[in-house]
Amino acid sequence: MTKNGARWLAGGLIAVCVLLIGPSAPNSFSIAKPLPADAPEEVVPNRVMTWNICNPCGSGQNAGRAAEIATYAPQVIGLQEACVGDVERIRDHLRYLYGLVYHVEYGSVLKSWSRCGGVPWSPGGFGQAILSAAPMTDRVTVEYPEGGSEDRGYMAVTTLVDGRPVRVFNTHLAERRQESFRAKQTAVLAKAVARHDRTIVLGDFNAVPDTAELTGMWGLATDADRACGPSAVGTCEPTTDWRSKFDYIFLRGFAPLKQDVHLTPYSDHDLVQADLRRS
């Protein structure tokens, strides 16, 4: 049996078990959504992804989100506006329906009952998450001193990309009309990024490339979109439903082979994926 056939057989068996045991069973799953014929059968080395997964929010989107991720099977994934419970379900879907196994670390900066459920005295964590096919170490979560309309921050982990340790950052900056807050936030982030020679910075920066608040990042790193830069005349591919580029894969010590932006019905942000090589 081929690997692809084994994957679909496993997904079918899980679906049958769920039907037999019932919806009260722990870790129950939806039937696996079909993937394109050319979808990878295993995690793709040196492929990274960033995706703001909220709006629409809610656990009803998790099966579709997992299928979107499995279509490209990146080695490292940065999620923003992520509830811990939703990430757990996405991770389980990826493992048991698509055979893709990830470690996960969280960078929650809010406890949000309205967004993430739970009970009022113990609401779900909300913020960032990083999934990696390789183990992660040295996780830090930093809340920006000034978040704007709500708390914002970044998380960072050390993992392996191209067989070498790399510091991976994942962030979500203040909302679109809060430029002064974003400028202060990128100053904090850039200072941390500058300490490392090999870094991948994933995130929703809520700012187009030529804005002043991104100057510090452009001074340290390049975007995985090779045609994109801080010049207002650049040809940066948009990454949101309102056709602005807000989502970035900033690189230090790596060069992009290609970047692709994928429209998705599961968020108002597009899914951004890049293949890298050591520079």
Short mmCIF file of C-alpha atoms in Angstrom, two decimals, residues 30-273:
data_model
loop_
_atom_site.label_atom_id
_atom_site.label_comp_id
_atom_site.label_asym_id
_atom_site.label_seq_id
_atom_site.Cartn_x
_atom_site.Cartn_y
_atom_site.Cartn_z
CA SER A 30 -14.38 14.95 11.58
CA ILE A 31 -13.92 12.90 8.45
CA ALA A 32 -10.70 13.98 6.75
CA LYS A 33 -11.24 16.58 4.07
CA PRO A 34 -9.78 15.48 0.72
CA LEU A 35 -6.41 16.99 -0.16
CA PRO A 36 -5.16 17.85 -3.65
CA ALA A 37 -3.50 14.99 -5.49
CA ASP A 38 -0.11 16.71 -5.26
CA ALA A 39 -0.29 17.34 -1.48
CA PRO A 40 2.88 16.18 0.34
CA GLU A 41 2.66 12.85 2.13
CA GLU A 42 5.15 13.96 4.79
CA VAL A 43 6.30 17.21 6.36
CA VAL A 44 8.30 19.22 3.82
CA PRO A 45 11.78 20.13 5.15
CA ASN A 46 12.67 23.83 5.13
CA ARG A 47 9.08 24.91 4.47
CA VAL A 48 7.59 27.46 6.88
CA MET A 49 4.17 29.05 7.18
CA THR A 50 2.45 31.96 8.89
CA TRP A 51 -1.31 32.27 9.28
CA ASN A 52 -3.66 34.44 11.33
CA ILE A 53 -6.47 31.93 11.76
CA CYS A 54 -9.19 33.99 13.44
CA ASN A 55 -12.13 35.79 11.79
CA PRO A 56 -14.14 33.79 11.37
CA CYS A 57 -13.18 32.39 14.76
CA GLY A 58 -14.47 29.30 16.46
CA SER A 59 -13.80 25.59 16.74
CA GLY A 60 -16.10 24.80 13.82
CA GLN A 61 -13.30 25.90 11.49
CA ASN A 62 -10.63 23.54 12.81
CA ALA A 63 -11.13 20.62 10.42
CA GLY A 64 -10.85 22.99 7.48
CA ARG A 65 -7.82 24.74 8.96
CA ALA A 66 -6.07 21.41 9.44
CA ALA A 67 -6.77 20.42 5.84
CA GLU A 68 -5.36 23.74 4.61
CA ILE A 69 -2.15 23.17 6.59
CA ALA A 70 -1.90 19.53 5.49
CA THR A 71 -2.14 20.63 1.85
CA TYR A 72 1.32 22.24 2.21
CA ALA A 73 2.74 20.30 5.22
CA PRO A 74 5.29 22.89 6.38
CA GLN A 75 8.06 22.05 8.81
CA VAL A 76 7.35 25.11 10.98
CA ILE A 77 4.00 26.90 11.39
CA GLY A 78 3.29 30.20 13.15
CA LEU A 79 -0.37 30.81 14.05
CA GLN A 80 -1.77 34.10 15.31
CA GLU A 81 -5.09 34.88 17.03
CA ALA A 82 -5.03 31.27 18.15
CA CYS A 83 -6.96 29.72 21.03
CA VAL A 84 -5.10 26.93 22.81
CA GLY A 85 -8.06 24.58 22.44
CA ASP A 86 -8.34 25.23 18.71
CA VAL A 87 -4.62 24.62 18.17
CA GLU A 88 -4.86 21.35 20.09
CA ARG A 89 -7.68 20.20 17.81
CA ILE A 90 -5.85 21.30 14.65
CA ARG A 91 -2.75 19.45 15.81
CA ASP A 92 -4.77 16.30 16.51
CA HIS A 93 -6.46 16.49 13.11
CA LEU A 94 -3.06 16.83 11.42
CA ARG A 95 -1.73 13.79 13.25
CA TYR A 96 -4.63 11.38 13.15
CA LEU A 97 -6.24 12.29 9.84
CA TYR A 98 -3.21 13.28 7.76
CA GLY A 99 -0.27 11.57 9.44
CA LEU A 100 1.59 14.86 10.13
CA VAL A 101 3.11 14.99 13.61
CA TYR A 102 3.98 18.34 15.20
CA HIS A 103 5.29 19.58 18.51
CA VAL A 104 3.53 22.71 19.76
CA GLU A 105 4.39 25.66 21.97
CA TYR A 106 2.04 28.48 22.98
CA GLY A 107 2.53 32.20 23.40
CA SER A 108 -0.82 33.23 24.83
CA VAL A 109 -1.09 36.84 25.99
CA LEU A 110 -4.79 36.89 26.88
CA LYS A 111 -7.27 34.72 28.73
CA SER A 112 -10.40 35.18 26.64
CA TRP A 113 -13.62 33.42 27.57
CA SER A 114 -15.56 35.20 24.82
CA ARG A 115 -13.11 34.04 22.14
CA CYS A 116 -11.79 30.76 23.43
CA GLY A 117 -14.53 29.35 25.64
CA GLY A 118 -13.76 27.46 28.79
CA VAL A 119 -15.37 28.58 32.01
CA PRO A 120 -15.37 32.20 33.23
CA TRP A 121 -12.87 31.47 36.04
CA SER A 122 -10.56 29.50 33.70
CA PRO A 123 -10.89 30.89 30.17
CA GLY A 124 -8.91 29.64 27.21
CA GLY A 125 -5.53 31.11 26.29
CA PHE A 126 -5.43 33.37 23.23
CA GLY A 127 -2.42 34.61 21.29
CA GLN A 128 0.27 32.88 19.23
CA ALA A 129 1.34 29.27 18.72
CA ILE A 130 4.24 27.61 16.92
CA LEU A 131 4.04 24.07 15.55
CA SER A 132 7.28 22.37 14.51
CA ALA A 133 8.08 18.92 13.18
CA ALA A 134 11.30 19.04 15.23
CA PRO A 135 11.31 19.49 19.02
CA MET A 136 11.43 23.05 20.36
CA THR A 137 13.41 24.44 23.28
CA ASP A 138 13.97 27.72 25.13
CA ARG A 139 10.45 29.08 24.66
CA VAL A 140 9.87 32.65 25.74
CA THR A 141 6.68 34.67 25.68
CA VAL A 142 6.97 38.47 25.82
CA GLU A 143 4.04 40.82 26.18
CA TYR A 144 4.68 44.21 24.60
CA PRO A 145 4.73 47.06 27.15
CA GLU A 146 2.01 48.83 25.16
CA GLY A 147 -0.40 46.62 23.26
CA GLY A 148 -2.83 49.12 21.84
CA SER A 149 -6.51 48.17 21.98
CA GLU A 150 -5.65 44.75 23.44
CA ASP A 151 -2.62 42.94 24.79
CA ARG A 152 -0.16 41.84 22.10
CA GLY A 153 3.22 40.13 22.23
CA TYR A 154 5.66 37.73 20.64
CA MET A 155 6.88 34.24 21.36
CA ALA A 156 10.16 32.63 20.36
CA VAL A 157 11.53 29.07 20.32
CA THR A 158 14.65 27.31 19.12
CA THR A 159 14.12 24.45 16.69
CA LEU A 160 15.83 22.86 13.66
CA VAL A 161 15.49 24.09 10.08
CA ASP A 162 17.84 22.79 7.39
CA GLY A 163 19.28 20.56 10.13
CA ARG A 164 20.61 23.54 12.09
CA PRO A 165 19.30 25.36 15.17
CA VAL A 166 17.31 28.50 14.37
CA ARG A 167 15.44 30.97 16.54
CA VAL A 168 11.82 31.24 15.38
CA PHE A 169 9.71 34.23 16.40
CA ASN A 170 5.95 34.58 16.05
CA THR A 171 4.16 37.87 16.66
CA HIS A 172 0.94 39.81 16.22
CA LEU A 173 1.17 43.61 16.31
CA ALA A 174 -1.42 46.22 17.24
CA GLU A 175 -4.40 46.89 14.99
CA ARG A 176 -4.23 48.70 11.67
CA ARG A 177 -4.83 52.28 12.84
CA GLN A 178 -2.46 52.06 15.82
CA GLU A 179 0.82 52.96 14.15
CA SER A 180 2.46 54.47 17.22
CA PHE A 181 1.90 51.27 19.21
CA ARG A 182 3.29 49.12 16.39
CA ALA A 183 6.42 51.27 16.19
CA LYS A 184 7.13 50.61 19.87
CA GLN A 185 6.36 46.92 19.47
CA THR A 186 8.67 46.40 16.50
CA ALA A 187 11.45 48.14 18.43
CA VAL A 188 11.09 45.51 21.18
CA LEU A 189 10.89 42.68 18.66
CA ALA A 190 13.82 43.89 16.54
CA LYS A 191 16.06 44.10 19.59
CA ALA A 192 15.38 40.44 20.36
CA VAL A 193 15.78 39.33 16.73
CA ALA A 194 19.13 41.13 16.41
CA ARG A 195 20.67 38.81 19.02
CA HIS A 196 20.54 35.86 16.61
CA ASP A 197 22.32 35.23 13.31
CA ARG A 198 19.77 32.69 12.08
CA THR A 199 16.18 33.70 12.65
CA ILE A 200 12.77 33.25 11.08
CA VAL A 201 10.20 35.84 12.12
CA LEU A 202 6.58 34.92 11.39
CA GLY A 203 3.56 37.03 12.03
CA ASP A 204 0.74 39.43 11.37
CA PHE A 205 2.33 42.88 11.53
CA ASN A 206 -0.86 44.78 10.61
CA ALA A 207 1.24 47.13 8.47
CA VAL A 208 2.08 47.39 4.78
CA PRO A 209 5.78 47.18 3.82
CA ASP A 210 6.58 50.88 3.40
CA THR A 211 5.28 52.00 6.81
CA ALA A 212 7.71 53.63 9.23
CA GLU A 213 7.04 51.13 12.01
CA LEU A 214 8.57 48.29 9.97
CA THR A 215 11.87 50.10 9.35
CA GLY A 216 13.59 48.26 12.19
CA MET A 217 12.64 44.87 10.77
CA TRP A 218 13.77 45.72 7.24
CA GLY A 219 17.13 46.77 8.67
CA LEU A 220 17.62 43.27 10.09
CA ALA A 221 15.96 40.87 7.70
CA THR A 222 14.50 40.27 4.27
CA ASP A 223 11.04 39.03 3.43
CA ALA A 224 10.48 35.60 1.92
CA ASP A 225 8.64 37.38 -0.89
CA ARG A 226 11.76 38.19 -2.93
CA ALA A 227 9.99 40.97 -4.85
CA CYS A 228 8.89 42.70 -1.67
CA GLY A 229 10.73 45.39 0.27
CA PRO A 230 10.15 48.68 2.10
CA SER A 231 9.94 50.72 -1.11
CA ALA A 232 6.47 52.03 -1.88
CA VAL A 233 6.95 50.97 -5.50
CA GLY A 234 7.54 47.31 -4.64
CA THR A 235 5.38 44.47 -5.88
CA CYS A 236 4.52 42.80 -2.59
CA GLU A 237 1.87 40.12 -2.89
CA PRO A 238 -1.17 40.91 -0.69
CA THR A 239 -2.02 38.55 2.17
CA THR A 240 -5.46 39.66 3.40
CA ASP A 241 -9.03 39.75 2.15
CA TRP A 242 -8.73 43.54 1.77
CA ARG A 243 -5.69 42.91 -0.48
CA SER A 244 -2.99 44.43 1.70
CA LYS A 245 0.23 42.76 2.77
CA PHE A 246 0.18 42.42 6.56
CA ASP A 247 1.70 38.95 6.98
CA TYR A 248 5.46 38.41 6.80
CA ILE A 249 8.13 35.73 6.88
CA PHE A 250 11.26 37.71 7.76
CA LEU A 251 14.57 35.87 7.32
CA ARG A 252 18.10 36.14 8.73
CA GLY A 253 20.61 33.51 7.68
CA PHE A 254 18.18 32.00 5.16
CA ALA A 255 17.26 32.79 1.58
CA PRO A 256 13.84 32.12 0.06
CA LEU A 257 13.47 29.66 -2.78
CA LYS A 258 9.87 30.71 -3.28
CA GLN A 259 6.90 32.12 -1.40
CA ASP A 260 3.26 31.32 -2.08
CA VAL A 261 0.14 33.03 -0.76
CA HIS A 262 -2.97 30.88 -0.60
CA LEU A 263 -6.50 32.26 -0.32
CA THR A 264 -8.57 30.41 2.27
CA PRO A 265 -12.21 30.53 3.42
CA TYR A 266 -11.15 29.93 7.03
CA SER A 267 -9.75 33.38 7.80
CA ASP A 268 -9.63 36.95 6.51
CA HIS A 269 -5.85 36.46 6.28
CA ASP A 270 -4.31 34.36 3.56
CA LEU A 271 -2.06 31.44 4.37
CA VAL A 272 1.56 32.39 3.58
CA GLN A 273 4.08 29.62 2.92
#
